[in-house]
Coordinates of C-alpha atoms and ligand atoms in Angstrom, one line a residue:
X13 CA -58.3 -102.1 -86.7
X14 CA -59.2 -104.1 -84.0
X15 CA -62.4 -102.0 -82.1
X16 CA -62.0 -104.1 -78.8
X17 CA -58.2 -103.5 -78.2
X18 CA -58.6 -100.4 -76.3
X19 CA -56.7 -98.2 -73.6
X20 CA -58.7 -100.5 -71.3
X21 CA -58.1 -103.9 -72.7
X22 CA -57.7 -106.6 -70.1
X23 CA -55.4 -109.4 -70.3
X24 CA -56.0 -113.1 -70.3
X25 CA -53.2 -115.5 -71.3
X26 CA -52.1 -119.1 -71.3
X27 CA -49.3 -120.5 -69.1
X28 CA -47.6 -123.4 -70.1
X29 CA -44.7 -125.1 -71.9
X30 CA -44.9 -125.8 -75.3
X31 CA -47.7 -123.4 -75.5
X32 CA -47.1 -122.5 -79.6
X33 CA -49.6 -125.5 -80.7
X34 CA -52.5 -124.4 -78.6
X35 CA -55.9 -123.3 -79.8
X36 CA -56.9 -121.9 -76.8
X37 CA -55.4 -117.8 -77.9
X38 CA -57.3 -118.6 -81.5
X39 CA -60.2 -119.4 -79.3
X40 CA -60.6 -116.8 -76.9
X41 CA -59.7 -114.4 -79.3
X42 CA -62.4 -115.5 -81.8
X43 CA -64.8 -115.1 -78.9
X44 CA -63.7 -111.7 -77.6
X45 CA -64.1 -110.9 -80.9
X46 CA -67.3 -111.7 -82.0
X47 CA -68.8 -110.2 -78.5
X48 CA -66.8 -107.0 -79.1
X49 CA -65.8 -107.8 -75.6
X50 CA -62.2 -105.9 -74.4
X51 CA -59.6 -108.9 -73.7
X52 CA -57.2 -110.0 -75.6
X53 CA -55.4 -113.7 -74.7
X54 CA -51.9 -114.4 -75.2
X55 CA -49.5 -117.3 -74.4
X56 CA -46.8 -117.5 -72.5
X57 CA -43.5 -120.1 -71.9
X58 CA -43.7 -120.6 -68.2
X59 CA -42.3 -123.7 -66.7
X60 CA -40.7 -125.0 -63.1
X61 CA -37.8 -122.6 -63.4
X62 CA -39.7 -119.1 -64.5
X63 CA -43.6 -119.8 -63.1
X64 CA -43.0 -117.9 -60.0
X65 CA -42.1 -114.7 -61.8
X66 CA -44.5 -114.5 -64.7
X67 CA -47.5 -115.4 -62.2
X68 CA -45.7 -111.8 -60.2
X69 CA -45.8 -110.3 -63.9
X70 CA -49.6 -111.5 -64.1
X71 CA -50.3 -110.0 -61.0
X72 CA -48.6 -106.9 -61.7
X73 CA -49.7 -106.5 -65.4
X74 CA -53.3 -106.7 -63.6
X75 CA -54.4 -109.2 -65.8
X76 CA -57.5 -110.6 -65.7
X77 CA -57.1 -114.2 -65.3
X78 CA -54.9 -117.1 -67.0
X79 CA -55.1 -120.3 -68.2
X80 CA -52.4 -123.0 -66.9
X81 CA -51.3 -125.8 -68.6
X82 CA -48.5 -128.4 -68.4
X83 CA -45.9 -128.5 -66.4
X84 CA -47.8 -125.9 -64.4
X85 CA -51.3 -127.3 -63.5
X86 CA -50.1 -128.9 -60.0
X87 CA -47.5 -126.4 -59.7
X88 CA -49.7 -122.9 -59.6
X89 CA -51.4 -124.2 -56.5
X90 CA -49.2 -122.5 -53.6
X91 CA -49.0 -119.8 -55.9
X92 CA -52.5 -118.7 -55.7
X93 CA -54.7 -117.1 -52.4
X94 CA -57.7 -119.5 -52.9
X95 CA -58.3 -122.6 -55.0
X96 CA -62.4 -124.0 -55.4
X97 CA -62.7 -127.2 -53.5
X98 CA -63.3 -129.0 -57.1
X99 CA -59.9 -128.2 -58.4
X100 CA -58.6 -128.7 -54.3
X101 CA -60.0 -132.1 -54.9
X102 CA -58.4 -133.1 -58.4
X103 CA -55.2 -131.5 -57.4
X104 CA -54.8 -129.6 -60.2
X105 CA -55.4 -125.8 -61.7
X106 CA -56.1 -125.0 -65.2
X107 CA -58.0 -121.7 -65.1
X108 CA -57.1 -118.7 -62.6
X109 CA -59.2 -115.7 -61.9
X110 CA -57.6 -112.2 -61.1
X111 CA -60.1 -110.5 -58.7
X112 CA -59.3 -107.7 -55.9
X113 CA -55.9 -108.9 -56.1
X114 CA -56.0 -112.1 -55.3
X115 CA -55.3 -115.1 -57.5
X116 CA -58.7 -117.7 -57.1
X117 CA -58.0 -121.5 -58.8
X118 CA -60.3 -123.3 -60.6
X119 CA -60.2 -126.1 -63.2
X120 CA -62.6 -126.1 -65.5
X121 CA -61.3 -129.8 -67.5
X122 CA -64.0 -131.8 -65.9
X123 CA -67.2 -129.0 -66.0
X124 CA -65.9 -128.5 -69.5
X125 CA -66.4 -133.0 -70.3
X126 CA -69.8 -132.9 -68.3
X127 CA -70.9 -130.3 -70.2
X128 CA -70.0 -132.0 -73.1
X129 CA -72.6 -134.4 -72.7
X130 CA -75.1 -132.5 -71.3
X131 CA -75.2 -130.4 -74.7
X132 CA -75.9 -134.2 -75.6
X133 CA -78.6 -134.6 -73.3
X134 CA -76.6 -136.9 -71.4
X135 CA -76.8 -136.2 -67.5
X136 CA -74.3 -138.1 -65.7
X137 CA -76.7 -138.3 -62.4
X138 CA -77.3 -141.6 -61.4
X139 CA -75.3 -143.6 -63.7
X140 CA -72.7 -146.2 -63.6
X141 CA -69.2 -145.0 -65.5
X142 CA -66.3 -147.2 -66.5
X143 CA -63.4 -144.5 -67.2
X144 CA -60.2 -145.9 -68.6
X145 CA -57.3 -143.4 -68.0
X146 CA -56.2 -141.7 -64.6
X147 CA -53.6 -139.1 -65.7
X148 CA -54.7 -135.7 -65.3
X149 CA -57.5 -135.9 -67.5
X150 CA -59.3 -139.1 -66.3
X151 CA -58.9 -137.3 -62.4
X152 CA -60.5 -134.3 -63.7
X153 CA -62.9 -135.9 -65.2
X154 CA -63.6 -138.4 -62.5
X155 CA -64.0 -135.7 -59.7
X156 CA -66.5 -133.9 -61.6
X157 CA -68.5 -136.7 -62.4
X158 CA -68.7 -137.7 -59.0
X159 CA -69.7 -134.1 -57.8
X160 CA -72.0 -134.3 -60.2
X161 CA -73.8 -137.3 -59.1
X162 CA -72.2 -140.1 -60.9
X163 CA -73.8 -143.3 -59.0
X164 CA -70.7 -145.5 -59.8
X165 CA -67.6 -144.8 -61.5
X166 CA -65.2 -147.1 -62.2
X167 CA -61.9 -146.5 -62.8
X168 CA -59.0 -148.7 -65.0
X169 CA -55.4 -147.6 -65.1
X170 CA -52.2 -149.4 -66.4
X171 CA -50.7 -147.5 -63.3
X172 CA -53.2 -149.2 -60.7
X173 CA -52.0 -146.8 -58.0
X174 CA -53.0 -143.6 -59.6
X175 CA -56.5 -144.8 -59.8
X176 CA -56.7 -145.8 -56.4
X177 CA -55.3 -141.8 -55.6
X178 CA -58.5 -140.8 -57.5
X179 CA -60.9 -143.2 -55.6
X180 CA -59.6 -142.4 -52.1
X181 CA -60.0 -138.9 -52.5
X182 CA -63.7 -138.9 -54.2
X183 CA -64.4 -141.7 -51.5
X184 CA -63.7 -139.0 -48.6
X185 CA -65.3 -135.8 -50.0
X186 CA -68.5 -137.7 -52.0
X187 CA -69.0 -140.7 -50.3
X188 CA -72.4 -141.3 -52.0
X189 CA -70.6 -142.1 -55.1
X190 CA -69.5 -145.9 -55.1
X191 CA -65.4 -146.1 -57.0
X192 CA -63.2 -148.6 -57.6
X193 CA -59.7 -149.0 -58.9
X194 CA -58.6 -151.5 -61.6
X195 CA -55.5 -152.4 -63.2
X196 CA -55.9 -152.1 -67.2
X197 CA -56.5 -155.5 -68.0
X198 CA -59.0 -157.2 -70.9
X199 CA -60.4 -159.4 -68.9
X200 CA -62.1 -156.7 -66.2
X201 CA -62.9 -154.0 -68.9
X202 CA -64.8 -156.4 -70.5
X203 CA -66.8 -157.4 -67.1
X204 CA -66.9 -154.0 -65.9
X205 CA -68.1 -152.8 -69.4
X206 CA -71.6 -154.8 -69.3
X207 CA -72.7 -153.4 -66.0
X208 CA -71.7 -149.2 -67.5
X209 CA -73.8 -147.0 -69.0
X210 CA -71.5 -144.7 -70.4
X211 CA -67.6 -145.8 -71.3
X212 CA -64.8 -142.8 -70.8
X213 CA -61.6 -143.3 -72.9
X214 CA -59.2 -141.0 -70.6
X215 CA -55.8 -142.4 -71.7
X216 CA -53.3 -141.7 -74.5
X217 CA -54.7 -145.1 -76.6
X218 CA -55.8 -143.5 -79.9
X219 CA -53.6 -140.1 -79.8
X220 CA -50.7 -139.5 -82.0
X221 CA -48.1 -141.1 -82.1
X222 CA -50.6 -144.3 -80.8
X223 CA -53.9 -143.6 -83.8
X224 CA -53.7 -147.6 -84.2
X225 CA -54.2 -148.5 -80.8
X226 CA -58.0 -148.6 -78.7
X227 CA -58.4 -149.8 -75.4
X228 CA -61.4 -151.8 -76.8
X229 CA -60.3 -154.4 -78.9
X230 CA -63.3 -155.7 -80.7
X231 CA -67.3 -154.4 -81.5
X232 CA -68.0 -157.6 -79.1
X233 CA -67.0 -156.5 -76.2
X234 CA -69.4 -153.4 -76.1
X235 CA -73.0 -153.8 -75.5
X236 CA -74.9 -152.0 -78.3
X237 CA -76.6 -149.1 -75.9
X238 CA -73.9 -147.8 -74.2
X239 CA -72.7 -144.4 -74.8
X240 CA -68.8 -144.6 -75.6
X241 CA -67.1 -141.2 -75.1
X242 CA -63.3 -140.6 -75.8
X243 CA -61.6 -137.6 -74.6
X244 CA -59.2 -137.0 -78.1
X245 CA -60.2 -135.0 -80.2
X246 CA -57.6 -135.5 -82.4
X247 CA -58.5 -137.6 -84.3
X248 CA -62.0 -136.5 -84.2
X249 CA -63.1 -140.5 -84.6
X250 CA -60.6 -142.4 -83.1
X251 CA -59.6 -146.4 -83.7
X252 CA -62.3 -146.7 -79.7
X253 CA -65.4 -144.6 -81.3
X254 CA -64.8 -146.5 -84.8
X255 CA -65.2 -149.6 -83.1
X256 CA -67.9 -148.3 -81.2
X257 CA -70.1 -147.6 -84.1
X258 CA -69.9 -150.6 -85.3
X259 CA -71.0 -151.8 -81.9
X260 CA -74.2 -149.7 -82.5
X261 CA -73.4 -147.5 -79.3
X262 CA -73.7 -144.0 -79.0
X263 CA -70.3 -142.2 -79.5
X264 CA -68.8 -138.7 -78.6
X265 CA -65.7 -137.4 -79.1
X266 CA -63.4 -134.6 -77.2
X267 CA -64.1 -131.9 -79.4
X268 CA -66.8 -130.7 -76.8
X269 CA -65.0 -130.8 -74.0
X270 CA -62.1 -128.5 -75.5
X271 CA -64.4 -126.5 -76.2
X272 CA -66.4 -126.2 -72.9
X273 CA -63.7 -125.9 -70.9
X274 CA -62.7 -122.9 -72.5
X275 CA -66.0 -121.7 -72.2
X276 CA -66.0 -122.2 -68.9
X277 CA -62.6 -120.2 -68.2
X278 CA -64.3 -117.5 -70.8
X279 CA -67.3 -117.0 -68.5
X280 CA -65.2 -117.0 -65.1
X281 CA -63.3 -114.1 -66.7
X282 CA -65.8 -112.1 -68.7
X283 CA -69.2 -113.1 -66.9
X284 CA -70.7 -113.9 -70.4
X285 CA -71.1 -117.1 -72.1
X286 CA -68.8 -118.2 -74.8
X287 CA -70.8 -117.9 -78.3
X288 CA -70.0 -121.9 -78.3
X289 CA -71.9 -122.6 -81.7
X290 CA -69.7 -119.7 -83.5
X291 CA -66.7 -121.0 -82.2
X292 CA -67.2 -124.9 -82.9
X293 CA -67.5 -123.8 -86.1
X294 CA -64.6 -121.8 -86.7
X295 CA -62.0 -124.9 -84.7
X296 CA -63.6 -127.7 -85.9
X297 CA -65.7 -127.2 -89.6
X298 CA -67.8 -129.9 -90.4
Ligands
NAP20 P1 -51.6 -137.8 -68.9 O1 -51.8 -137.1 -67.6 O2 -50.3 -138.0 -69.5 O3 -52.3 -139.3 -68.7 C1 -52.1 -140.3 -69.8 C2 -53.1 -141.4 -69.5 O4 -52.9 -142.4 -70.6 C3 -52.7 -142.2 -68.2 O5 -53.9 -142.8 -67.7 C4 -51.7 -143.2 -68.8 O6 -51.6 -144.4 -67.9 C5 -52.5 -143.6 -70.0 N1 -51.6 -144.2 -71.0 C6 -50.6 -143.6 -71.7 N2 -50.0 -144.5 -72.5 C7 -50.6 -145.7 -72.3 C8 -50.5 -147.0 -72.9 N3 -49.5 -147.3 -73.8 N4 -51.3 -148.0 -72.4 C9 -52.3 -147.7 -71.5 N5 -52.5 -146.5 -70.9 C10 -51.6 -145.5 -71.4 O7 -52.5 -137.2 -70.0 P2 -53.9 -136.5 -69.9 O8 -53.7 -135.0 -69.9 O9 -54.7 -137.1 -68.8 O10 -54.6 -136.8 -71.3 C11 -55.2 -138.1 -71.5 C12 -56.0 -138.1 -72.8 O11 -57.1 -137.1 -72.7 C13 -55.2 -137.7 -74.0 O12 -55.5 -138.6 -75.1 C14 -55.6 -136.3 -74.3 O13 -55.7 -136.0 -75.7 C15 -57.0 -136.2 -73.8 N6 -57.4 -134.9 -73.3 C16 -58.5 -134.3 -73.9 C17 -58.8 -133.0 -73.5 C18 -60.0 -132.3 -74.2 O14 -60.2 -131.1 -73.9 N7 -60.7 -133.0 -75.0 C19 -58.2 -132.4 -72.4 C20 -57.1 -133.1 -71.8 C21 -56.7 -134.3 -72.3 P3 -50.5 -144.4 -66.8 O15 -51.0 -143.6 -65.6 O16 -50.3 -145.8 -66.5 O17 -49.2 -143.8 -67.4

């Protein structure tokens, strides 16, 4: 018998398309769990043709919040009352509160990668970034870097124009932090990589179906104390952070920021923290 499924049980779910392969009901669940905490999180198919309707159901079911996931992150916006400035700025929802009826965006992707190093000891205040990647995750993490205090950050895309998108919007809301697009090319990362102190792989290099493939060729082109982050976590060490080692830099993968992400939505729901440790454990055993 599970003790916290009770007559007053609130919901939290996942909206997306495929949602089967997510962690993030194993997760939550885990974490209500252990907390004896009354939620339970389920997922649900929602895509362009059905979103409208199940974010009605959510409402009416009186659920407590919802995660969103592809296709749905950009489309949930005109569905919801209020959306935080942060997730206004990257364009994007991934975690949705359900308070006095209305329906309050946030996206916790970005939080969730900062934090990541900040468990780390790595404050991002101040420093100069070289991100590579500016799909969703590489805007993300590039707003929240620059709220955050980021001195520099520079960003590399094979699509040049979506990094410029990013720049121009972080340029108007936080002037203070100096951006600047690039196309994806060798010969800039491996200018723009000497003058970075921490390197952000945000693309698909290194992900199935591409494990052979780093957007860092060689251990040459990266100076030995830069800190060399990859957002997969999937591999856990990727072909980038392999190389990296044998660099001599400091490397961290995307397991954290899975993880804190969630912990973020978690907290927004509940009010209390995620046991993080417990649940590290239980996704990804050393
Ligand atoms: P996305 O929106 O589809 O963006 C994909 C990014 O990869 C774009 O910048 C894209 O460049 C680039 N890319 C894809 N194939 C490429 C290639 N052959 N050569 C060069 N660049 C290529 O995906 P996303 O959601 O941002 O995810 C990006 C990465 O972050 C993935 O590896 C994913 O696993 C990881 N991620 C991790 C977490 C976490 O919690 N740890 C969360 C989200 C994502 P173009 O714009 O030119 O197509």
């Amino acid at each position: 018998m599970n003790p916290w499924i009770t007559g007053k049980t609130k919901l939290t779910g996942l909206l997306g398309y495929p949602v089967s392969h997510s962690l993030s009901p194993a997760m939550h669940n885990a974490a209500f769990a252990y907390l004896q905490l009354e939620y339970a999180y389920l997922a649900f198919e929602a895509n362009e043709g059905n979103l409208d309707d199940i974010v009605k159901a959510m409402r009416a079911l009186q659920a407590r919040g919802f995660n969103v996931t592809m296709p749905n992150k950009k489309n949930i916006l005109p569905l919801l009352d209020e959306v935080t400035p942060e997730a206004r700025m990257i364009g994007a929802v991934n975690t949705v509160l359900h308070e006095n009826g209305r329906l309050i965006g946030y996206n916790t992707d970005g939080r969730g990668y900062v934090h990541s190093l900040e468990e780390k000891g790595i404050a991002v205040a101040g420093k100069k970034i070289l991100l590579a990647g500016a799909g969703g995750a590489g805007r993300a993490v590039a707003v929240q870097l620059a709220v955050d205090g980021a001195a520099q950050i520079v960003i590399l895309n094979r699509t040049r124009g979506k990094a410029e998108a990013i720049c121009d919007v972080i340029q108007k809301s936080i002037p203070a932090c100096r951006v600047q697009p690039f196309g994806l090319d060798e010969t800039t990362l491996k200018q723009q990589v000497k003058e970075a102190d921490i390197f952000i792989n945000a693309t698909a290099l290194g992900m199935h179906p591409h494990e052979d493939k780093s957007v860092i060729a060689s251990p040459d082109m990266l100076p030995g104390n830069l800190i060399v982050s990859d957002l997969i976590y999937t591999p856990a060490k990727t072909k980038l952070l392999r190389i990296a080692e044998q660099a001599g830099c400091r490397t961290i993968n995307g397991q954290g920021m899975i993880i804190w992400q969630g912990a973020e939505s978690f907290k927004i729901w509940t009010g209390v923290d995620m046991p993080v440790d417990y649940i590290k454990g239980l996704m990804f055993p050393e």
